[in-house]
């Protein structure tokens, strides 16, 4: 399971928007089933929350619940009972999701490099099969429109009541912004920036051996992957993505060693120059 964790989280489509909508997403079904099977086989002690974790969870619930109640009171609408209850249930769902993610990692074994290699494999599969065809559409090409819309029908998560986001068949063909299978571009930026980018930055910083042996090819692979993640964040055309690129490049400049800083600086300057040129001569990009 450890190697496949990152593949599974790339499919966020919600299949029902009733009370427990989060649990109709593929990752929750897969992870929940995995944890349940492992628990009934006798491994439940490995994933039982500690007293401290329970106290933190209860405290988080109380604070957020109070904020929900205050928020609805300030709105001043009398017909918000269903929405209020749904909000509290959503809060419980979030706490369960956090525990479920931790439990899945705990039960998957503690092979750090297996998980890291899974992250690289999942990113490049997603990049080639989903993001590159979307980028081709985003720059005005039509050859992959059918392919992109077909994948969207199967796997893309949609917001209720926002058909204007997807009226051309998918988010990217309608909004001309990269989104992967996420409901909109900022969520792709969060996925890449929070889940994958820290791993890729660590890979470069620690010179992790992702391929069979260390060397120039492995180092090049680490850098190319990091640059590809930065490009995805920029292609999402969202403030979130731009900020994540800026902060991560700054961190690489500050924490990098030797040629890592030089390479980061060259990439930053080149990227700024290319971005300015594209903006000047091809505003649609």
CSV table of C-alpha atoms in Angstrom, one decimal:
chain,number,residue,atom,x,y,z
A,1,UNK,CA,0.0,0.0,0.0
A,2,UNK,CA,2.8,2.4,0.8
A,3,UNK,CA,3.9,2.8,-2.8
A,4,UNK,CA,0.3,3.4,-4.0
A,5,UNK,CA,-0.7,6.1,-1.5
A,6,UNK,CA,0.0,9.0,-3.8
A,7,UNK,CA,-1.7,7.4,-6.8
A,8,UNK,CA,-4.9,7.0,-4.9
A,9,UNK,CA,-5.2,10.6,-3.6
A,10,UNK,CA,-5.2,11.9,-7.2
A,11,UNK,CA,-8.8,10.8,-7.7
A,12,UNK,CA,-10.9,13.2,-5.6
A,13,UNK,CA,-14.2,12.9,-7.5
A,14,UNK,CA,-17.2,13.1,-5.1
A,15,UNK,CA,-19.9,10.5,-6.0
A,16,UNK,CA,-22.6,11.8,-3.7
A,17,UNK,CA,-23.2,15.2,-2.1
A,18,UNK,CA,-25.3,14.1,0.8
A,19,UNK,CA,-24.2,14.4,4.4
A,20,UNK,CA,-21.1,12.3,4.2
A,21,UNK,CA,-19.9,13.5,0.8
A,22,UNK,CA,-16.2,13.2,1.7
A,23,UNK,CA,-16.5,9.5,2.3
A,24,UNK,CA,-17.8,8.9,-1.3
A,25,UNK,CA,-14.5,9.9,-2.7
A,26,UNK,CA,-12.2,7.0,-3.9
A,27,UNK,CA,-9.3,7.8,-1.5
A,28,UNK,CA,-11.6,7.6,1.5
A,29,UNK,CA,-13.2,4.4,0.3
A,30,UNK,CA,-9.9,2.7,-0.3
A,31,UNK,CA,-8.1,4.0,2.8
A,32,UNK,CA,-11.2,3.3,5.0
A,33,UNK,CA,-11.5,-0.3,3.7
A,34,UNK,CA,-7.8,-0.9,4.2
A,35,UNK,CA,-7.8,0.4,7.7
A,36,UNK,CA,-10.9,-1.5,8.6
A,37,UNK,CA,-9.5,-4.8,7.3
A,38,UNK,CA,-6.2,-4.3,9.1
A,39,UNK,CA,-8.1,-3.4,12.3
A,40,UNK,CA,-10.2,-6.6,12.3
A,41,UNK,CA,-7.1,-8.6,11.7
A,42,UNK,CA,-5.8,-7.4,15.1
A,43,UNK,CA,-3.7,-4.3,14.2
A,44,UNK,CA,-6.2,-1.8,15.8
A,45,UNK,CA,-3.8,-1.1,18.7
A,46,UNK,CA,-1.3,0.5,16.1
A,47,UNK,CA,-3.9,3.1,15.1
A,48,UNK,CA,-5.7,3.8,18.3
A,49,UNK,CA,-5.5,7.5,19.0
A,50,UNK,CA,-3.5,8.5,22.1
A,51,UNK,CA,-5.1,10.4,24.9
A,52,UNK,CA,-3.3,13.5,23.8
A,53,UNK,CA,-4.5,13.1,20.2
A,54,UNK,CA,-8.1,12.7,21.4
A,55,UNK,CA,-7.8,15.8,23.6
A,56,UNK,CA,-6.5,17.8,20.6
A,57,UNK,CA,-9.3,16.5,18.4
A,58,UNK,CA,-12.0,17.4,21.0
A,59,UNK,CA,-10.5,20.8,21.5
A,60,UNK,CA,-10.4,21.5,17.8
A,61,UNK,CA,-14.0,20.4,17.4
A,62,UNK,CA,-15.2,22.6,20.3
A,63,UNK,CA,-13.4,25.7,19.0
A,64,UNK,CA,-14.6,25.2,15.4
A,65,UNK,CA,-18.1,24.3,16.5
A,66,UNK,CA,-18.3,27.6,18.5
A,67,UNK,CA,-17.1,29.5,15.4
A,68,UNK,CA,-19.7,27.8,13.3
A,69,UNK,CA,-22.5,28.8,15.7
A,70,UNK,CA,-21.2,32.4,16.0
A,71,UNK,CA,-21.0,32.6,12.2
A,72,UNK,CA,-24.6,31.5,11.7
A,73,UNK,CA,-25.8,33.8,14.4
A,74,UNK,CA,-24.1,36.8,12.7
A,75,UNK,CA,-25.7,35.9,9.4
A,76,UNK,CA,-29.0,36.4,11.0
A,77,UNK,CA,-31.0,33.9,9.0
A,78,UNK,CA,-33.6,31.7,10.7
A,79,UNK,CA,-33.6,28.9,8.2
A,80,UNK,CA,-30.0,27.7,8.6
A,81,UNK,CA,-30.5,24.7,10.8
A,82,UNK,CA,-29.7,22.1,8.1
A,83,UNK,CA,-26.7,24.1,7.0
A,84,UNK,CA,-25.5,24.4,10.6
A,85,UNK,CA,-25.8,20.7,11.2
A,86,UNK,CA,-24.1,19.9,7.9
A,87,UNK,CA,-21.3,22.2,8.9
A,88,UNK,CA,-20.7,20.4,12.2
A,89,UNK,CA,-20.9,17.0,10.5
A,90,UNK,CA,-18.4,18.3,7.9
A,91,UNK,CA,-16.1,19.2,10.8
A,92,UNK,CA,-16.4,15.7,12.2
A,93,UNK,CA,-15.6,14.3,8.8
A,94,UNK,CA,-12.4,16.4,8.6
A,95,UNK,CA,-11.2,15.1,11.9
A,96,UNK,CA,-11.9,11.5,10.8
A,97,UNK,CA,-10.1,12.1,7.5
A,98,UNK,CA,-7.0,13.4,9.4
A,99,UNK,CA,-7.0,10.3,11.6
A,100,UNK,CA,-7.6,8.0,8.6
A,101,UNK,CA,-4.7,9.4,6.6
A,102,UNK,CA,-2.4,8.9,9.6
A,103,UNK,CA,-3.7,5.4,10.2
A,104,UNK,CA,-3.2,4.4,6.6
A,105,UNK,CA,0.5,5.6,6.7
A,106,UNK,CA,1.0,3.8,10.0
A,107,UNK,CA,-0.4,0.5,8.7
A,108,UNK,CA,1.4,0.7,5.3
A,109,UNK,CA,4.8,0.2,6.9
A,110,UNK,CA,7.5,2.7,7.7
A,111,UNK,CA,9.5,2.3,4.5
A,112,UNK,CA,10.3,6.0,3.9
A,113,UNK,CA,11.9,5.5,0.5
A,114,UNK,CA,9.0,3.4,-0.8
A,115,UNK,CA,6.6,6.2,0.0
A,116,UNK,CA,8.9,8.8,-1.6
A,117,UNK,CA,9.4,6.8,-4.8
A,118,UNK,CA,5.6,6.3,-4.9
A,119,UNK,CA,5.2,10.1,-4.8
A,120,UNK,CA,7.6,10.6,-7.8
A,121,UNK,CA,5.9,7.8,-9.8
A,122,UNK,CA,2.4,9.2,-9.1
A,123,UNK,CA,3.4,12.7,-10.0
A,124,UNK,CA,5.0,11.8,-13.3
A,125,UNK,CA,2.1,9.5,-14.2
A,126,UNK,CA,-0.4,12.3,-13.4
A,127,UNK,CA,1.8,14.9,-15.2
A,128,UNK,CA,2.1,12.9,-18.5
A,129,UNK,CA,-1.4,11.4,-18.6
A,130,UNK,CA,-3.5,14.3,-17.3
A,131,UNK,CA,-1.6,17.6,-17.0
A,132,UNK,CA,0.2,17.7,-20.3
A,133,UNK,CA,-2.9,17.1,-22.4
A,134,UNK,CA,-4.7,19.8,-20.3
A,135,UNK,CA,-1.8,22.2,-20.9
A,136,UNK,CA,-2.1,21.5,-24.6
A,137,UNK,CA,-5.8,22.6,-24.4
A,138,UNK,CA,-4.9,25.6,-22.2
A,139,UNK,CA,-2.6,27.1,-24.9
A,140,UNK,CA,-5.4,26.9,-27.5
A,141,UNK,CA,-4.8,23.5,-29.1
A,142,UNK,CA,-7.7,21.3,-29.8
A,143,UNK,CA,-6.1,17.9,-30.5
A,144,UNK,CA,-6.6,16.6,-26.9
A,145,UNK,CA,-10.0,18.2,-26.1
A,146,UNK,CA,-11.9,15.0,-26.5
A,147,UNK,CA,-9.3,13.1,-24.4
A,148,UNK,CA,-9.4,15.8,-21.6
A,149,UNK,CA,-13.2,16.0,-21.5
A,150,UNK,CA,-13.4,12.2,-21.4
A,151,UNK,CA,-11.2,12.0,-18.4
A,152,UNK,CA,-13.1,14.8,-16.8
A,153,UNK,CA,-16.4,12.9,-17.2
A,154,UNK,CA,-14.8,10.0,-15.4
A,155,UNK,CA,-12.6,11.5,-12.7
A,156,UNK,CA,-13.0,15.3,-12.3
A,157,UNK,CA,-14.6,16.6,-9.2
A,158,UNK,CA,-17.3,19.3,-9.7
A,159,UNK,CA,-18.8,21.9,-7.4
A,160,UNK,CA,-22.6,21.8,-7.1
A,161,UNK,CA,-24.3,24.8,-8.7
A,162,UNK,CA,-21.2,25.9,-10.6
A,163,UNK,CA,-22.0,24.5,-14.0
A,164,UNK,CA,-20.4,27.6,-15.5
A,165,UNK,CA,-17.0,26.1,-14.5
A,166,UNK,CA,-17.5,23.0,-16.6
A,167,UNK,CA,-19.9,23.9,-19.4
A,168,UNK,CA,-17.4,23.2,-22.2
A,169,UNK,CA,-17.0,19.7,-21.0
A,170,UNK,CA,-14.3,20.2,-18.3
A,171,UNK,CA,-12.8,22.9,-16.1
A,172,UNK,CA,-9.7,23.4,-18.3
A,173,UNK,CA,-11.6,23.6,-21.6
A,174,UNK,CA,-14.0,26.2,-20.0
A,175,UNK,CA,-11.6,28.3,-17.8
A,176,UNK,CA,-8.3,27.7,-19.6
A,177,UNK,CA,-6.6,27.0,-16.3
A,178,UNK,CA,-4.9,23.8,-15.2
A,179,UNK,CA,-6.8,21.8,-12.6
A,180,UNK,CA,-6.0,18.1,-13.0
A,181,UNK,CA,-9.0,16.2,-11.5
A,182,UNK,CA,-9.6,18.9,-8.9
A,183,UNK,CA,-12.8,21.1,-8.9
A,184,UNK,CA,-10.8,24.2,-9.8
A,185,UNK,CA,-7.2,25.5,-10.2
A,186,UNK,CA,-6.4,26.6,-6.7
A,187,UNK,CA,-7.1,23.0,-5.4
A,188,UNK,CA,-4.6,21.6,-7.9
A,189,UNK,CA,-2.1,24.2,-6.6
A,190,UNK,CA,-2.8,23.1,-3.0
A,191,UNK,CA,-2.4,19.4,-4.0
A,192,UNK,CA,1.0,19.9,-5.7
A,193,UNK,CA,2.2,22.6,-3.3
A,194,UNK,CA,1.3,20.8,0.0
A,195,UNK,CA,1.6,17.1,-0.9
A,196,UNK,CA,4.3,16.8,-3.6
A,197,UNK,CA,6.4,20.0,-3.5
A,198,UNK,CA,7.9,19.4,0.0
A,199,UNK,CA,9.0,15.9,-1.0
A,200,UNK,CA,10.6,17.1,-4.2
A,201,UNK,CA,12.4,19.9,-2.4
A,202,UNK,CA,13.7,17.4,0.1
A,203,UNK,CA,14.7,15.1,-2.7
A,204,UNK,CA,17.0,17.8,-4.2
A,205,UNK,CA,18.2,19.1,-0.8
A,206,UNK,CA,19.1,15.6,0.5
A,207,UNK,CA,20.1,14.1,-2.9
A,208,UNK,CA,17.8,11.2,-2.4
A,209,UNK,CA,18.4,8.2,-4.6
A,210,UNK,CA,15.2,7.7,-6.5
A,211,UNK,CA,16.6,5.8,-9.4
A,212,UNK,CA,18.8,2.7,-9.0
A,213,UNK,CA,22.0,4.4,-8.2
A,214,UNK,CA,23.3,7.9,-7.4
A,215,UNK,CA,24.9,10.1,-10.1
A,216,UNK,CA,24.2,12.7,-12.6
A,217,UNK,CA,21.1,11.0,-14.0
A,218,UNK,CA,19.5,10.8,-10.5
A,219,UNK,CA,20.4,14.4,-9.7
A,220,UNK,CA,19.0,15.6,-13.1
A,221,UNK,CA,15.8,13.6,-12.4
A,222,UNK,CA,15.3,15.3,-9.0
A,223,UNK,CA,15.7,18.8,-10.5
A,224,UNK,CA,13.5,18.1,-13.5
A,225,UNK,CA,10.8,16.8,-11.2
A,226,UNK,CA,11.0,19.9,-9.0
A,227,UNK,CA,10.9,22.2,-12.0
A,228,UNK,CA,7.9,20.4,-13.5
A,229,UNK,CA,6.0,20.9,-10.2
A,230,UNK,CA,6.8,24.6,-10.3
A,231,UNK,CA,5.6,24.8,-13.9
A,232,UNK,CA,2.3,23.1,-12.9
A,233,UNK,CA,1.8,25.6,-10.1
A,234,UNK,CA,2.3,28.5,-12.5
A,235,UNK,CA,0.1,26.9,-15.2
A,236,UNK,CA,-2.8,26.8,-12.7
A,237,UNK,CA,-2.9,30.6,-13.0
A,238,UNK,CA,-3.7,31.1,-9.3
A,239,UNK,CA,-2.3,33.3,-6.6
A,240,UNK,CA,-1.9,30.2,-4.4
A,241,UNK,CA,0.4,28.6,-7.0
A,242,UNK,CA,2.5,31.7,-7.6
A,243,UNK,CA,3.0,32.2,-3.9
A,244,UNK,CA,4.0,28.5,-3.4
A,245,UNK,CA,6.6,28.9,-6.2
A,246,UNK,CA,8.0,32.1,-4.8
A,247,UNK,CA,8.2,30.7,-1.2
A,248,UNK,CA,9.7,27.3,-2.3
A,249,UNK,CA,12.3,29.0,-4.6
A,250,UNK,CA,13.2,31.3,-1.7
A,251,UNK,CA,13.6,28.3,0.6
A,252,UNK,CA,15.8,26.6,-1.9
A,253,UNK,CA,18.0,29.7,-2.1
A,254,UNK,CA,18.3,30.0,1.7
A,255,UNK,CA,18.7,26.3,2.6
A,256,UNK,CA,20.4,25.0,-0.5
A,257,UNK,CA,24.1,23.9,-0.4
A,258,UNK,CA,26.7,24.9,-2.9
A,259,UNK,CA,25.5,24.4,-6.5
A,260,UNK,CA,21.9,23.9,-5.3
A,261,UNK,CA,21.7,27.6,-4.6
A,262,UNK,CA,23.3,28.5,-7.9
A,263,UNK,CA,21.0,26.2,-9.8
A,264,UNK,CA,17.9,27.6,-7.9
A,265,UNK,CA,19.0,31.2,-8.7
A,266,UNK,CA,19.5,30.4,-12.4
A,267,UNK,CA,16.1,28.7,-12.5
A,268,UNK,CA,14.4,31.7,-10.8
A,269,UNK,CA,16.0,34.3,-13.1
A,270,UNK,CA,15.3,32.2,-16.2
A,271,UNK,CA,11.7,31.5,-15.1
A,272,UNK,CA,11.1,35.2,-14.4
A,273,UNK,CA,12.4,36.1,-17.8
A,274,UNK,CA,10.4,33.5,-19.7
A,275,UNK,CA,7.3,34.4,-17.7
A,276,UNK,CA,7.7,38.1,-18.5
A,277,UNK,CA,8.2,37.3,-22.2
A,278,UNK,CA,5.1,35.1,-22.4
A,279,UNK,CA,3.0,37.7,-20.7
A,280,UNK,CA,4.2,40.4,-23.1
A,281,UNK,CA,3.9,38.4,-26.3
A,282,UNK,CA,1.3,35.8,-25.5
A,283,UNK,CA,-1.1,37.2,-22.8
A,284,UNK,CA,-3.4,34.1,-23.1
A,285,UNK,CA,-0.7,32.0,-21.6
